[in-house]
CSV table of C-alpha atoms in Angstrom, one decimal:
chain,number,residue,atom,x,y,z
A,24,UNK,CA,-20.8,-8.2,33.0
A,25,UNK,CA,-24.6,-7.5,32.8
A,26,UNK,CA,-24.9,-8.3,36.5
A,27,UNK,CA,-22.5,-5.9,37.5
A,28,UNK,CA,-25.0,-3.6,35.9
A,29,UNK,CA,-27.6,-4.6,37.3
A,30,UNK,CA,-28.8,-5.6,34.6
A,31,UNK,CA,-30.0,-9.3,36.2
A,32,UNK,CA,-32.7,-10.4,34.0
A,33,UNK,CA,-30.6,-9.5,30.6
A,34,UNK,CA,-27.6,-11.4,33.0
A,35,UNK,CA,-30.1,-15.1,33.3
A,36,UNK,CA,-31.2,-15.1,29.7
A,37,UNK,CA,-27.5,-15.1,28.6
A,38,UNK,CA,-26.2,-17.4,30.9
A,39,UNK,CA,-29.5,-19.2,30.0
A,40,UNK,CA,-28.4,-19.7,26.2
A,41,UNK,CA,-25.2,-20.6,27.5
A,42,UNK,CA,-25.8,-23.2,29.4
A,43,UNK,CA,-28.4,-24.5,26.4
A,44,UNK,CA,-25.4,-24.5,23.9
A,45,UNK,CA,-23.1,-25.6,26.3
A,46,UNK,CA,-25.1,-28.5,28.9
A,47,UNK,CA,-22.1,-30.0,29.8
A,48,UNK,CA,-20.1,-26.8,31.1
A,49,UNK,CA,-20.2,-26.8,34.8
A,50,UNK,CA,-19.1,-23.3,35.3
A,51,UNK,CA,-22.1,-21.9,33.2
A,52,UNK,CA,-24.2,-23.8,35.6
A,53,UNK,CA,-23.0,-22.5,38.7
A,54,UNK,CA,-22.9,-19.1,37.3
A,55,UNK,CA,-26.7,-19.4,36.7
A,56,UNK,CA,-27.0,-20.7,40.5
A,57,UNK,CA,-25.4,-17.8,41.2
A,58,UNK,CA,-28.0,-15.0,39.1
A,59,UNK,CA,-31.1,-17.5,39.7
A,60,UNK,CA,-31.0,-17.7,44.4
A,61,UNK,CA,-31.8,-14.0,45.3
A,62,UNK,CA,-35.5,-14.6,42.7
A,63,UNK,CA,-35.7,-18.6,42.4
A,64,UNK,CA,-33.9,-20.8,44.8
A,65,UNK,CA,-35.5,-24.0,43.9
A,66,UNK,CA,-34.2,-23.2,40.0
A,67,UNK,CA,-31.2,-21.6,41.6
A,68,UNK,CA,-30.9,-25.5,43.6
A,69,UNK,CA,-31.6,-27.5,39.9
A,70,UNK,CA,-28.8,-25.5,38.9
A,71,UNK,CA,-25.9,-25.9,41.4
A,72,UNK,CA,-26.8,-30.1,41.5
A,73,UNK,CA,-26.5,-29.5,37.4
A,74,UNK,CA,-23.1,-28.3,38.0
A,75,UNK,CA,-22.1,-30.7,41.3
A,76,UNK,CA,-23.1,-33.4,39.0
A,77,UNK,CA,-21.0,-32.0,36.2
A,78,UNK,CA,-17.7,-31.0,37.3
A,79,UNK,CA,-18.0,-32.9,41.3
A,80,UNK,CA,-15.6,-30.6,42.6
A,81,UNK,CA,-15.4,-28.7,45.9
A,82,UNK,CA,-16.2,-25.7,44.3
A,83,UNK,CA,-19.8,-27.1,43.1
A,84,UNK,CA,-20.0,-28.5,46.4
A,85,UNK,CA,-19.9,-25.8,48.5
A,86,UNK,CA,-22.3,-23.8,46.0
A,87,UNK,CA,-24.5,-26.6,46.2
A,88,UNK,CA,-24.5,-26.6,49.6
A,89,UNK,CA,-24.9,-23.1,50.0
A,90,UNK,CA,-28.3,-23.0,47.6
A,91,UNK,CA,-29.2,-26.2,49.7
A,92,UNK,CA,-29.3,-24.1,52.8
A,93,UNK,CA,-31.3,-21.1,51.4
A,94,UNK,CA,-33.5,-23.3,49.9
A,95,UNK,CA,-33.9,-24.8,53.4
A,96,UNK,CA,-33.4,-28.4,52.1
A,97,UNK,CA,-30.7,-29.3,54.8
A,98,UNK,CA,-30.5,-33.0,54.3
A,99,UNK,CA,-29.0,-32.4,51.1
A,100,UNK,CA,-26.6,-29.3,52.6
A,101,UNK,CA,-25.7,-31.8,55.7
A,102,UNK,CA,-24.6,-34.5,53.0
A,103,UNK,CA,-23.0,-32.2,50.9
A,104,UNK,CA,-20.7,-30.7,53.7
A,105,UNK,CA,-20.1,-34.3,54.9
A,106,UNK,CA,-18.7,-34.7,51.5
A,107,UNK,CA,-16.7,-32.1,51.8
A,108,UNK,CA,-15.4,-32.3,55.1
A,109,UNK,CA,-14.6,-36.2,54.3
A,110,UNK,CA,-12.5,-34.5,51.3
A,111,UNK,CA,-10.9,-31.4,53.1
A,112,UNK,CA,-10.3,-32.6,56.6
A,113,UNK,CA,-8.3,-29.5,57.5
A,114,UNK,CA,-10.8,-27.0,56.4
A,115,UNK,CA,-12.4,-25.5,59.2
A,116,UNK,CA,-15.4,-23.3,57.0
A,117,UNK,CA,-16.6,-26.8,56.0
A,118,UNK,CA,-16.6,-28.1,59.2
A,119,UNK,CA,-18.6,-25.1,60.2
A,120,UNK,CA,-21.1,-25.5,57.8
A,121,UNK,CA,-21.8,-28.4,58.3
A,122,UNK,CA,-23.0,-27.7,62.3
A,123,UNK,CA,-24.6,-24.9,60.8
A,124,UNK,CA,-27.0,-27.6,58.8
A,125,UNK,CA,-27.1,-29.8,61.1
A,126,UNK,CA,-28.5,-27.2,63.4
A,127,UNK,CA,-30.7,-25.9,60.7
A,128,UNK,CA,-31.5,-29.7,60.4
A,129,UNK,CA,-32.4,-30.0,64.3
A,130,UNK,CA,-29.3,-32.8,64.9
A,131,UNK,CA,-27.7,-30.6,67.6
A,132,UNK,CA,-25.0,-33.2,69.1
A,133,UNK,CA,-24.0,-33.5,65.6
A,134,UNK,CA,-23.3,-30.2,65.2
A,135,UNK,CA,-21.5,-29.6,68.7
A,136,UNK,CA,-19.5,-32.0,67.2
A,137,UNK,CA,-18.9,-30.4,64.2
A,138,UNK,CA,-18.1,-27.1,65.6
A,139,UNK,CA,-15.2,-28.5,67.6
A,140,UNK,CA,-13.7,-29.7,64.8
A,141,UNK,CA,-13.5,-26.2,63.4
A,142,UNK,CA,-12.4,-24.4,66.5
A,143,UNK,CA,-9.9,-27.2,66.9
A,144,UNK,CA,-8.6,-26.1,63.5
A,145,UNK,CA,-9.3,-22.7,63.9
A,146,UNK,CA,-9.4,-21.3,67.5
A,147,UNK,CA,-9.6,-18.0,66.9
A,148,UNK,CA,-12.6,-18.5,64.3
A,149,UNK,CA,-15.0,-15.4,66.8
A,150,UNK,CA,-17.9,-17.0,64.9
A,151,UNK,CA,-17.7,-20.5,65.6
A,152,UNK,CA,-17.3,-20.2,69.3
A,153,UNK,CA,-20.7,-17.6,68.9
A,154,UNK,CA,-22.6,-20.8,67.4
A,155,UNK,CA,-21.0,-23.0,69.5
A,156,UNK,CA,-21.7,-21.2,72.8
A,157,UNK,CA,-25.7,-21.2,71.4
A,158,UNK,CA,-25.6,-24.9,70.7
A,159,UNK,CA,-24.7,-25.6,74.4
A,160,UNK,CA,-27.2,-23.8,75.5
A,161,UNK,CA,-29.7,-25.3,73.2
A,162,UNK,CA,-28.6,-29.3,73.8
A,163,UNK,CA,-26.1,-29.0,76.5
A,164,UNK,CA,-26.5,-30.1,80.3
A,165,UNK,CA,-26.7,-27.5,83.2
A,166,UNK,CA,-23.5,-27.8,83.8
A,167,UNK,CA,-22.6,-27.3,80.0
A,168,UNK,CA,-25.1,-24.4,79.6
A,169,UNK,CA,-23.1,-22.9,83.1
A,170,UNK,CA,-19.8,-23.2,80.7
A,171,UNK,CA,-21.2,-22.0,77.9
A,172,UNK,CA,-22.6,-18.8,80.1
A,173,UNK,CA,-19.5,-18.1,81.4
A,174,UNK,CA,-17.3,-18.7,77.9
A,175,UNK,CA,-20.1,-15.8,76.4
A,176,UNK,CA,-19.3,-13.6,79.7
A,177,UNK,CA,-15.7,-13.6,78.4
A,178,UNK,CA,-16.1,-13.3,75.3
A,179,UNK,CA,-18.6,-10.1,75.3
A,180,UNK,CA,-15.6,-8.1,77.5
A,181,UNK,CA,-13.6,-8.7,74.3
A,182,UNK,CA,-16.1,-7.8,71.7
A,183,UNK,CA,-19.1,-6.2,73.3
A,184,UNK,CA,-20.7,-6.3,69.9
A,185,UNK,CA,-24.8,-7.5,69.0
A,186,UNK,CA,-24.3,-10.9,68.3
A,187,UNK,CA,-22.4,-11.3,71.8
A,188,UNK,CA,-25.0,-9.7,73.7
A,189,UNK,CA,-28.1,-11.8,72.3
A,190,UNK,CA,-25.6,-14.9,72.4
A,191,UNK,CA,-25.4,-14.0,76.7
A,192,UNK,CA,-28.8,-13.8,76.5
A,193,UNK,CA,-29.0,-16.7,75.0
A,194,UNK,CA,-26.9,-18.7,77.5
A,195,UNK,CA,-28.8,-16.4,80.1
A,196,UNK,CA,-32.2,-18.3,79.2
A,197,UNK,CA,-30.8,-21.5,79.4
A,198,UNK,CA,-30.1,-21.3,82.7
A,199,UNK,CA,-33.8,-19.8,83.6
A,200,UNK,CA,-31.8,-16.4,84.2
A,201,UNK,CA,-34.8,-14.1,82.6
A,202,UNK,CA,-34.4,-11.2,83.7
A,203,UNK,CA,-30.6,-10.6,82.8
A,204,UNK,CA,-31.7,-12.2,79.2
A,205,UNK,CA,-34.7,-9.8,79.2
A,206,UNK,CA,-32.1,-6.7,80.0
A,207,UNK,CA,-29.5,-7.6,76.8
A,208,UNK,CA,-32.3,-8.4,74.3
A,209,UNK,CA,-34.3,-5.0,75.2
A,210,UNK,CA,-30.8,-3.4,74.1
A,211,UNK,CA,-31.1,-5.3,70.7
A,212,UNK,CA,-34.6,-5.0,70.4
A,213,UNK,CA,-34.9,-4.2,66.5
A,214,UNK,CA,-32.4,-7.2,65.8
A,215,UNK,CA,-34.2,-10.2,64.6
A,216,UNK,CA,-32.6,-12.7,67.2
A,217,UNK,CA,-33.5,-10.1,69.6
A,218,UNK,CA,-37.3,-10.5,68.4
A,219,UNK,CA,-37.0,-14.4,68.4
A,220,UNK,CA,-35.6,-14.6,72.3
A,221,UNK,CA,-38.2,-11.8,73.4
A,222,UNK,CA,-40.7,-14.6,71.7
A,223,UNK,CA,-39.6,-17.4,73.5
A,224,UNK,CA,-39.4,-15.4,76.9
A,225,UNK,CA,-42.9,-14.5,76.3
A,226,UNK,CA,-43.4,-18.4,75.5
A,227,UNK,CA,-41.2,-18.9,78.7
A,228,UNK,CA,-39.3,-21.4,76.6
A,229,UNK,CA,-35.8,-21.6,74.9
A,230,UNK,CA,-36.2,-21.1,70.8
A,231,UNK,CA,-35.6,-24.6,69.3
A,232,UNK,CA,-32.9,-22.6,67.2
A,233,UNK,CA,-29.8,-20.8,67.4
A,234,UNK,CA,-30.4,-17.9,65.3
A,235,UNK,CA,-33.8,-16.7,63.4
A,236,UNK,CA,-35.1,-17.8,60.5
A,237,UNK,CA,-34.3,-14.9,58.5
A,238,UNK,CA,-30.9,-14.4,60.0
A,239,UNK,CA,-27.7,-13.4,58.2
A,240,UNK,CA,-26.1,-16.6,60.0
A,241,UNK,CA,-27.8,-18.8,58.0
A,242,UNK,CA,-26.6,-17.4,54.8
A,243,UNK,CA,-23.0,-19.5,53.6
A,244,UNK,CA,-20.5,-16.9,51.6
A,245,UNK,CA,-20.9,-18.6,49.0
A,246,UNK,CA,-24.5,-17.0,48.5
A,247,UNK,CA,-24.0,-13.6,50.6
A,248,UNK,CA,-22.9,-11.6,48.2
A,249,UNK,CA,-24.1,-11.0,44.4
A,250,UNK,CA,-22.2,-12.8,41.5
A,251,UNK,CA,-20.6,-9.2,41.0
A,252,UNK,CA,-19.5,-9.0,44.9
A,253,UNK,CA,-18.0,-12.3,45.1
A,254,UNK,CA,-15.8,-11.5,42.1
A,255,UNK,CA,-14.4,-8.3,43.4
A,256,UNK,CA,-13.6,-9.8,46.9
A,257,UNK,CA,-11.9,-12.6,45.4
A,258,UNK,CA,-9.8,-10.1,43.3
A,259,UNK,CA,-9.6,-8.1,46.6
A,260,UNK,CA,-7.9,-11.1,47.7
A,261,UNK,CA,-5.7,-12.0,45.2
């Protein structure tokens, strides 16, 4: 595979005539999503609805969503995960998903909403109740935000990790508790959530956003990793 090679640009112009010769082959298309969103998202987004509109499967979907969210178009992600989730009602990483656009898409109730439905279907999903605890905080009352500070208290003595800390300080902030917030993001400083909270404490505000811009969180699997990557974890889990 010329992508495996690194060999991207070679990797585009084949997939390219392939998808010339063959218009109607959705796999071709989401292939060339898949080269096209680290250089061109809005080509990389032409070609995942290609292939959405093609083969309409959850497979499409989710890619489309994924491009959707890079691309920072999440009216079309939100609709796209609601399509899933309406077809996969058991399936907690599209319930997930879609908070995570609806956050993106400033909706937060929504996505509270959202997020419960995946932690009801996965509790142990560590992620989900990170986001979760960060949409109380965001949208929730003071006597949700007091929950969610104390549900991030007990969660950072079980994993006492980066994203715990920032999500305490997080909580911490919500409640007006700036000093303890200032004390866990001076410990992250060089994180970029770190740098969005010291922001808003300078700002003497909460961010209107869970995570930063440029965050890792924002970034579905299905997008993550490079066409080569995704095929050797999915062998890895066969």
């Amino acid at each position: 595979m010329l992508e495996g090679l690194g060999q991207v640009g070679e990797a585009i112009e084949e997939v390219g005539r392939l998808v010339r010769e063959n218009p109607d082959e959705g796999s071709a298309w989401r292939r060339l999503a898949m080269l096209l969103h680290p250089t061109d998202v809005i080509a990389a987004l032409d070609a995942a609805r290609t292939a959405q509109g093609i083969d309409n499967d959850d497979i499409s979907g989710a890619l489309l969503a994924a491009v959707a969210m890079k691309a920072r178009s999440y009216a079309l992600a939100v609709s796209t995960y609601e399509e899933l989730t309406a077809r996969n009602g058991d399936n907690p990483y599209y319930f997930y998903w879609l908070a995570m656009a609806r956050l993106a898409d400033r909706h937060c109730s929504l996505a509270l909403e959202s997020l419960a439905e995946a932690i009801r279907i996965r509790p142990s999903w560590g992620e989900a109740h990170v986001v979760q605890i960060r949409a109380l905080a965001l949208c929730g009352d003071l006597a949700v935000r007091e929950q969610a500070r104390d549900k991030a208290v007990a969660l950072l003595r079980q994993r006492s990790d980066t994203d715990m800390r920032l999500t305490l300080a997080f909580a911490e902030m919500s409640l007006g508790n700036l000093g303890g917030a200032e004390k866990l993001i001076e410990l992250e400083r060089l994180h970029p959530d770190a740098a969005m909270l010291a922001d808003a404490l300078g700002r003497n505000r909460l961010p209107t956003l869970p995570f930063a811009a440029e965050s890792p969180w924002w970034q579905p699997e299905e997008i993550r990793y490079s066409l080569a990557e995704n095929t050797a974890r999915k062998e890895r889990k066969k």
